[in-house]
mmCIF file of C-alpha atoms in Angstrom:
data_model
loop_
_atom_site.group_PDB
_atom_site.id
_atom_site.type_symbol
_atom_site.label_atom_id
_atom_site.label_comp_id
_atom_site.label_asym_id
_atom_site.label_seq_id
_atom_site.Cartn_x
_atom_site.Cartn_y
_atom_site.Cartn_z
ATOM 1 C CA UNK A 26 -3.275 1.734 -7.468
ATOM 2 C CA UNK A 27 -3.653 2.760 -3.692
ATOM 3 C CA UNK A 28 -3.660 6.400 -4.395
ATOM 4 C CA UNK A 29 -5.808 9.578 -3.716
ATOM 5 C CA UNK A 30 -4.219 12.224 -5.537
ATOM 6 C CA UNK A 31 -5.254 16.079 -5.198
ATOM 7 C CA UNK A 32 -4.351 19.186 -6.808
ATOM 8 C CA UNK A 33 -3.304 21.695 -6.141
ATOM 9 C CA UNK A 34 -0.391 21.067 -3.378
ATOM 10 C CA UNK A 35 -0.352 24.459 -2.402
ATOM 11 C CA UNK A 36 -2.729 27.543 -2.614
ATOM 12 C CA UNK A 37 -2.805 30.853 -1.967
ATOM 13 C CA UNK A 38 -5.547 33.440 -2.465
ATOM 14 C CA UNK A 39 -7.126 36.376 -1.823
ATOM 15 C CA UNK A 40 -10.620 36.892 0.178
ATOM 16 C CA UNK A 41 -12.452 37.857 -2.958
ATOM 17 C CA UNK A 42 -10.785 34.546 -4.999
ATOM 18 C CA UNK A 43 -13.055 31.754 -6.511
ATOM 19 C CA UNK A 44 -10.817 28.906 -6.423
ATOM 20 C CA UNK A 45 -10.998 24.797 -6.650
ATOM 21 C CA UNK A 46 -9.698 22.079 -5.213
ATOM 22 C CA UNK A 47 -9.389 18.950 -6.868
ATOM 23 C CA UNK A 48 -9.314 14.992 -5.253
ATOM 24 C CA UNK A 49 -9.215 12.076 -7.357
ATOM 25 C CA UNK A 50 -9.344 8.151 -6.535
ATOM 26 C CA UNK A 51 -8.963 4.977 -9.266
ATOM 27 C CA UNK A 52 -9.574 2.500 -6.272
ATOM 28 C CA UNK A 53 -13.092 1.933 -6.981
ATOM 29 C CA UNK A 54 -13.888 3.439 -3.631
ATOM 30 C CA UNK A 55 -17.839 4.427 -3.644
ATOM 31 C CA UNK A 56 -17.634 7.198 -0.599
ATOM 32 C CA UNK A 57 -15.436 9.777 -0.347
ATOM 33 C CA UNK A 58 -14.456 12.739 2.274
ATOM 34 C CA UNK A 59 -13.373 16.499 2.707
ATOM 35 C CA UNK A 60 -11.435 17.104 6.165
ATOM 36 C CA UNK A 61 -9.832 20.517 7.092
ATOM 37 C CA UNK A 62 -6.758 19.845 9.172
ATOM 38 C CA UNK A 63 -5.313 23.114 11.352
ATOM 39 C CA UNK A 64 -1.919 22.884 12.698
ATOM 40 C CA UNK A 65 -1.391 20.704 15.861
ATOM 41 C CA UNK A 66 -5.276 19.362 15.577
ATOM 42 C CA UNK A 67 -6.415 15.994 14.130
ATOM 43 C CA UNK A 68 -8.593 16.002 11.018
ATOM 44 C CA UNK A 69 -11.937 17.719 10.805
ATOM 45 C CA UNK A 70 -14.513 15.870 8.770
ATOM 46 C CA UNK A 71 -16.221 18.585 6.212
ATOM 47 C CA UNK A 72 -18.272 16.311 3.981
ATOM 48 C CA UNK A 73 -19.002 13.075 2.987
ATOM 49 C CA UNK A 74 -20.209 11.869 -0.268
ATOM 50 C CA UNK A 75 -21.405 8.241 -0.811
ATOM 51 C CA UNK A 76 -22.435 6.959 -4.337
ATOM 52 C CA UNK A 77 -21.788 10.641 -5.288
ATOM 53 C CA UNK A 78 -24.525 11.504 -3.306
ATOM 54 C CA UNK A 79 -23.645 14.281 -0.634
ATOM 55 C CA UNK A 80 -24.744 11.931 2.931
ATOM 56 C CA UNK A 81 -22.771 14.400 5.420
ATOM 57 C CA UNK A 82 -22.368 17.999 5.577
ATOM 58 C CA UNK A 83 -20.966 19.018 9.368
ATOM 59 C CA UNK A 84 -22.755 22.397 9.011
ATOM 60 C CA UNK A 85 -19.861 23.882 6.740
ATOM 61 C CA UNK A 86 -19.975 27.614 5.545
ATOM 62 C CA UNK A 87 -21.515 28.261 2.464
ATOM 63 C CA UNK A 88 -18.337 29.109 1.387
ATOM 64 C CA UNK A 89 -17.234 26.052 0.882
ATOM 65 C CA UNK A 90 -19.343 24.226 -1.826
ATOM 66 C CA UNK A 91 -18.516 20.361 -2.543
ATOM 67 C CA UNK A 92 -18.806 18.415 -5.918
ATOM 68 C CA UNK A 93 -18.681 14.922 -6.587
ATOM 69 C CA UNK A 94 -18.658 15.310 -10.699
ATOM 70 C CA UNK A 95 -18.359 10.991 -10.845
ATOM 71 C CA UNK A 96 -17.187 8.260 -8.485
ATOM 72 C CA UNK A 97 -13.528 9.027 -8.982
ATOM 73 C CA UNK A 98 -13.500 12.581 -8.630
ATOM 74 C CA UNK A 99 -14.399 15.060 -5.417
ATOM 75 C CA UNK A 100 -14.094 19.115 -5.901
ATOM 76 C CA UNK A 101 -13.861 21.588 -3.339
ATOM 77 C CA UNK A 102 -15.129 24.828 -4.674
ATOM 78 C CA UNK A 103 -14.177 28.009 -2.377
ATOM 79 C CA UNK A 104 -15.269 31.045 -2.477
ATOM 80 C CA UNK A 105 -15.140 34.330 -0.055
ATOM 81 C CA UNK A 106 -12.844 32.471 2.234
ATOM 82 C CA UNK A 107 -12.005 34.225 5.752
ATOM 83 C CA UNK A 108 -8.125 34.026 6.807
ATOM 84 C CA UNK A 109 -8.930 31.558 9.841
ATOM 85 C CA UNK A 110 -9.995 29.410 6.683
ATOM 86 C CA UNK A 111 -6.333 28.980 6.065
ATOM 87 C CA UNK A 112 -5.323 24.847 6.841
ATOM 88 C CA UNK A 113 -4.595 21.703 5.207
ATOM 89 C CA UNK A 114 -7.692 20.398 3.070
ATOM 90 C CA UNK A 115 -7.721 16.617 3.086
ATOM 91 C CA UNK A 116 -9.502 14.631 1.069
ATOM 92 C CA UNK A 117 -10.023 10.598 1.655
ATOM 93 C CA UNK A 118 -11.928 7.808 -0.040
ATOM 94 C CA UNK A 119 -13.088 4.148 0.948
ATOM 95 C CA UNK A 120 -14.613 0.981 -0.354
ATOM 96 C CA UNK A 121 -18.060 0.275 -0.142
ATOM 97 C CA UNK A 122 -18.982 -1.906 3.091
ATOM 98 C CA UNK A 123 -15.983 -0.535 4.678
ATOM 99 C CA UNK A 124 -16.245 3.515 5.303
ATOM 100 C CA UNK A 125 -14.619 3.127 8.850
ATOM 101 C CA UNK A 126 -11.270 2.311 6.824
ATOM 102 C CA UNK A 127 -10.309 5.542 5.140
ATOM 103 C CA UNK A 128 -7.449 6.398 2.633
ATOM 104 C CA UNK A 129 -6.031 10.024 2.836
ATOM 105 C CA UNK A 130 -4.874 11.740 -0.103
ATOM 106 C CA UNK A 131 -1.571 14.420 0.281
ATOM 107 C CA UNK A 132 -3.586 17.359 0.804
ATOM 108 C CA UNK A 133 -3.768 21.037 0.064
ATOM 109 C CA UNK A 134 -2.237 23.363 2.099
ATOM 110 C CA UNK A 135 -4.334 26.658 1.558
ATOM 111 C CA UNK A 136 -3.849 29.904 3.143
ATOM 112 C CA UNK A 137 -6.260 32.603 2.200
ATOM 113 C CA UNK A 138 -4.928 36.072 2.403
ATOM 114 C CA UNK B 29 -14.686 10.833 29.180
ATOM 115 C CA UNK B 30 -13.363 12.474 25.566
ATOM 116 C CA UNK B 31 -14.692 10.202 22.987
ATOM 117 C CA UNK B 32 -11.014 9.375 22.137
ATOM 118 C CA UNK B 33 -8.234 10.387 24.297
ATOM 119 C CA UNK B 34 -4.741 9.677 23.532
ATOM 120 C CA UNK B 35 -1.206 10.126 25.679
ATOM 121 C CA UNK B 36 -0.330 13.608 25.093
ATOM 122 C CA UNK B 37 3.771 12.948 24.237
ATOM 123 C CA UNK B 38 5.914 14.105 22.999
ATOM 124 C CA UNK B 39 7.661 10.729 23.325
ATOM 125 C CA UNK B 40 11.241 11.004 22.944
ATOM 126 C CA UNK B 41 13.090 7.524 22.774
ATOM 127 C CA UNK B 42 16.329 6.624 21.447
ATOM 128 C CA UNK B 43 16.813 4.542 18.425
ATOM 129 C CA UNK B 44 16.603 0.941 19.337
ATOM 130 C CA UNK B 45 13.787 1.380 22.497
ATOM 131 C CA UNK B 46 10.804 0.449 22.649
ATOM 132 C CA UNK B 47 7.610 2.686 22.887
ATOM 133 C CA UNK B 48 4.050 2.073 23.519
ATOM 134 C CA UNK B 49 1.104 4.652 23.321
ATOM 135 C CA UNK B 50 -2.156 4.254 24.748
ATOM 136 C CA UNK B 51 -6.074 5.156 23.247
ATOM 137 C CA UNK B 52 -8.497 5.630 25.298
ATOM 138 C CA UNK B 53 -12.017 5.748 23.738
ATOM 139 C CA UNK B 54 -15.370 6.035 25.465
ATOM 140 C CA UNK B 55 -18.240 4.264 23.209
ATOM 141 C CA UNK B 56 -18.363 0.861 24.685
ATOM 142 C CA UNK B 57 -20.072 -0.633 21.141
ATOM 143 C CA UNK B 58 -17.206 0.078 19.030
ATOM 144 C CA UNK B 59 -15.758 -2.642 16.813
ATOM 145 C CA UNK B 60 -13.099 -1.389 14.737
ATOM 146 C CA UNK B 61 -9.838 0.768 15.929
ATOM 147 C CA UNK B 62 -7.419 1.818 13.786
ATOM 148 C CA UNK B 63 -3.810 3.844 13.897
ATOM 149 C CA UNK B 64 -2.096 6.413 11.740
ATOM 150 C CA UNK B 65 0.505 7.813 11.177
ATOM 151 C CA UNK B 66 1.296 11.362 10.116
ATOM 152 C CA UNK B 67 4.734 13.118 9.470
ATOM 153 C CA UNK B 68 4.779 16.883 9.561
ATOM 154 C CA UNK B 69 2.816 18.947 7.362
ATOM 155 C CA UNK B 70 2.348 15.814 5.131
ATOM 156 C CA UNK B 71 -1.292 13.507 5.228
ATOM 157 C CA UNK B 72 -2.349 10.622 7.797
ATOM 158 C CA UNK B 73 -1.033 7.443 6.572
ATOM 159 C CA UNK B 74 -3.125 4.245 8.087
ATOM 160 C CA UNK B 75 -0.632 1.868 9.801
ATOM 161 C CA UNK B 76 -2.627 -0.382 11.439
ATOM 162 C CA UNK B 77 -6.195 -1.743 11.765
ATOM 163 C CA UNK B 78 -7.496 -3.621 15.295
ATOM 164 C CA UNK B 79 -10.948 -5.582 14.915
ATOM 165 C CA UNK B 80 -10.353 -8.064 17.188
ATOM 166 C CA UNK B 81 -7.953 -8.065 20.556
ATOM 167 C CA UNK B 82 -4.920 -7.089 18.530
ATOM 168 C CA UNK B 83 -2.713 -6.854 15.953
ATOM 169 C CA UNK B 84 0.470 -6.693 14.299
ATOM 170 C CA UNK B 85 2.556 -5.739 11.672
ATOM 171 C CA UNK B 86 6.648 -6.294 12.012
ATOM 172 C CA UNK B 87 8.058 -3.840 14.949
ATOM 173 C CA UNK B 88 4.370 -2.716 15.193
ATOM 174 C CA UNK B 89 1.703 -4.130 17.506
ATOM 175 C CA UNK B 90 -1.414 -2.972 18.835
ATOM 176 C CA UNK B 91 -3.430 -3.931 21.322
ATOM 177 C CA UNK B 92 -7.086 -3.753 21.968
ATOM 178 C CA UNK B 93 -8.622 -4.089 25.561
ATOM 179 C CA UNK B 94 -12.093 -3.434 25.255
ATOM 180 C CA UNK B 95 -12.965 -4.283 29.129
ATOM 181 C CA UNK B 96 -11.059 -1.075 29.961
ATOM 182 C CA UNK B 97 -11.856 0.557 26.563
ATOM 183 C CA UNK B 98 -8.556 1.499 25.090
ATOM 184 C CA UNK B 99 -6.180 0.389 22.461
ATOM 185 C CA UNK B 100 -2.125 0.769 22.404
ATOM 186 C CA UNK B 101 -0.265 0.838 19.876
ATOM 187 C CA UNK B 102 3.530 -0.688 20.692
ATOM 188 C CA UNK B 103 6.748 -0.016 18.339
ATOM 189 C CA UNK B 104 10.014 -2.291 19.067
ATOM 190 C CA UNK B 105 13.480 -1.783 17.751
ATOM 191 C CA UNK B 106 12.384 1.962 17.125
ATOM 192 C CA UNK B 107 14.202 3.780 13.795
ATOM 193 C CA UNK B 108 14.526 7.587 13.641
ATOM 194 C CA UNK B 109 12.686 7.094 10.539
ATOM 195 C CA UNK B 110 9.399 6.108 13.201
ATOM 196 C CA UNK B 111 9.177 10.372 14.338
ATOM 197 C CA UNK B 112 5.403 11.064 13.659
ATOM 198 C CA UNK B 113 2.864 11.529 15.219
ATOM 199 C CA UNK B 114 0.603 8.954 15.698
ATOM 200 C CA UNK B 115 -3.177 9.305 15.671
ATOM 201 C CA UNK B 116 -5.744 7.057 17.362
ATOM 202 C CA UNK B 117 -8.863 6.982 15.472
ATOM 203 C CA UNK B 118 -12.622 5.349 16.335
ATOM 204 C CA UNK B 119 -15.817 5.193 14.106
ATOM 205 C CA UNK B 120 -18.382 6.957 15.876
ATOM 206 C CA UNK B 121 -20.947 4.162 14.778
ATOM 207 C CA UNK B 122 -22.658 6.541 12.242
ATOM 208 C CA UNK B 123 -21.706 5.944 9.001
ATOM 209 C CA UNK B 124 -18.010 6.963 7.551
ATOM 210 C CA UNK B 125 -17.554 9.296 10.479
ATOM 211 C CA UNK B 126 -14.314 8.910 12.692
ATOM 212 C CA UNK B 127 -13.555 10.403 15.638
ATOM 213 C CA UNK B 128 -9.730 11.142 15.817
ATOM 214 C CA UNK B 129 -7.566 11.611 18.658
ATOM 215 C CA UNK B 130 -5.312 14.534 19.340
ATOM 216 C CA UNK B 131 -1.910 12.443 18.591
ATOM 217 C CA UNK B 132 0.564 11.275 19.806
ATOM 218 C CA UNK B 133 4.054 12.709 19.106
ATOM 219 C CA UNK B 134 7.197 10.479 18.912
ATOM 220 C CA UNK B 135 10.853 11.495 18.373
ATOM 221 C CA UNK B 136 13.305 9.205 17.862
ATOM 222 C CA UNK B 137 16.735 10.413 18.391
ATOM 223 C CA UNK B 138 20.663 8.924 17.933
#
């Protein structure tokens, strides 16, 4: 199993939603990552847990609040989201020893209203 | 010097042609490159890590030249099913963070 899977595909919500998103990896991978993607521009890096500890926050919003529940599982929580918020949330994973080599799951494409 | 700067494309080729891409990256102490690929609206797919001087994987070959600092990436025999866009990415040296390029876009055509 190669696979990071994430739910949901698509999302739509308001500015006053609370909504989730969901990643989840069965590789064994110990780190894993949130990256916002906007049209036409390469991945952003949002956070970065390792050992389900939270290592790297790139000064995100507040609105955005990560979760690392166990070592297979990475939540997104949103709330209060601004339309420019609106973009392709990535999620990746990899090993231990080798965090340079990165595994993307599909995505969710969210656009806030 | 961008920390990773990559040709700006699109590249349009025909089916059968061959079509290289070059990465430029400016941190001298980097050891590890590595290539993706990503078809629209869907998620970067790694194609192809570089560690050493190069690389390669069937039609796919990359190159690392680390005198000049930059990596290509070089597809033979191309297929229409090779349109992506192809992203040249470099670990910044601090842990789990990558710097990606801006892509490279490839069409193949009939």
């Amino acid at each position: 199993d190669t696979e990071v899977t994430q739910t949901p595909k698509h999302l739509v919500m308001g500015m006053t939603n609370k909504k989730s998103l969901k990643c989840e990896q069965h590789m064994g991978h110990r780190a894993m990552y949130w990256y916002k993607q906007k049209a036409k521009k390469p991945p952003e890096l949002m956070f970065v847990y390792s050992y389900e500890k939270l290592s790297i926050n790139e000064s995100v919003p507040s609105r955005f609040s990560p979760e690392c529940p166990n070592s297979s599982l990475l939540n997104l929580h949103l709330h209060a989201l601004q339309p420019e918020d609106s973009a392709l949330y990535l999620c990746a994973s990899s090993r231990a020893g080798d965090e340079d080599t990165q595994y993307f799951g599909p995505g969710t494409r969210l656009t806030v209203l | 010097r961008k920390e990773v700067e990559q040709d700006p494309g699109p590249f349009n080729v025909p089916e059968g042609a061959t079509v290289a891409f070059n990465c430029t990256y400016s941190n001298s102490a980097s050891q590890s490159f590595f290539w993706y690929r990503q078809d629209c609206r869907k998620e970067p797919k790694l194609l192809m890590s570089v560690y050493s001087s190069g690389n390669e994987d069937g039609r796919f070959t990359a190159q690392l030249n680390r005198a000049s600092q930059y990596i290509s990436l070089l597809i033979r025999d191309s297929k229409l099913s090779d349109s992506a866009t192809y992203l040249c990415v470099v670990p910044t040296g601090t842990a789990s963070k990558l710097t990606f390029g801006t892509g490279t876009r490839l069409q193949v055509t009939l």
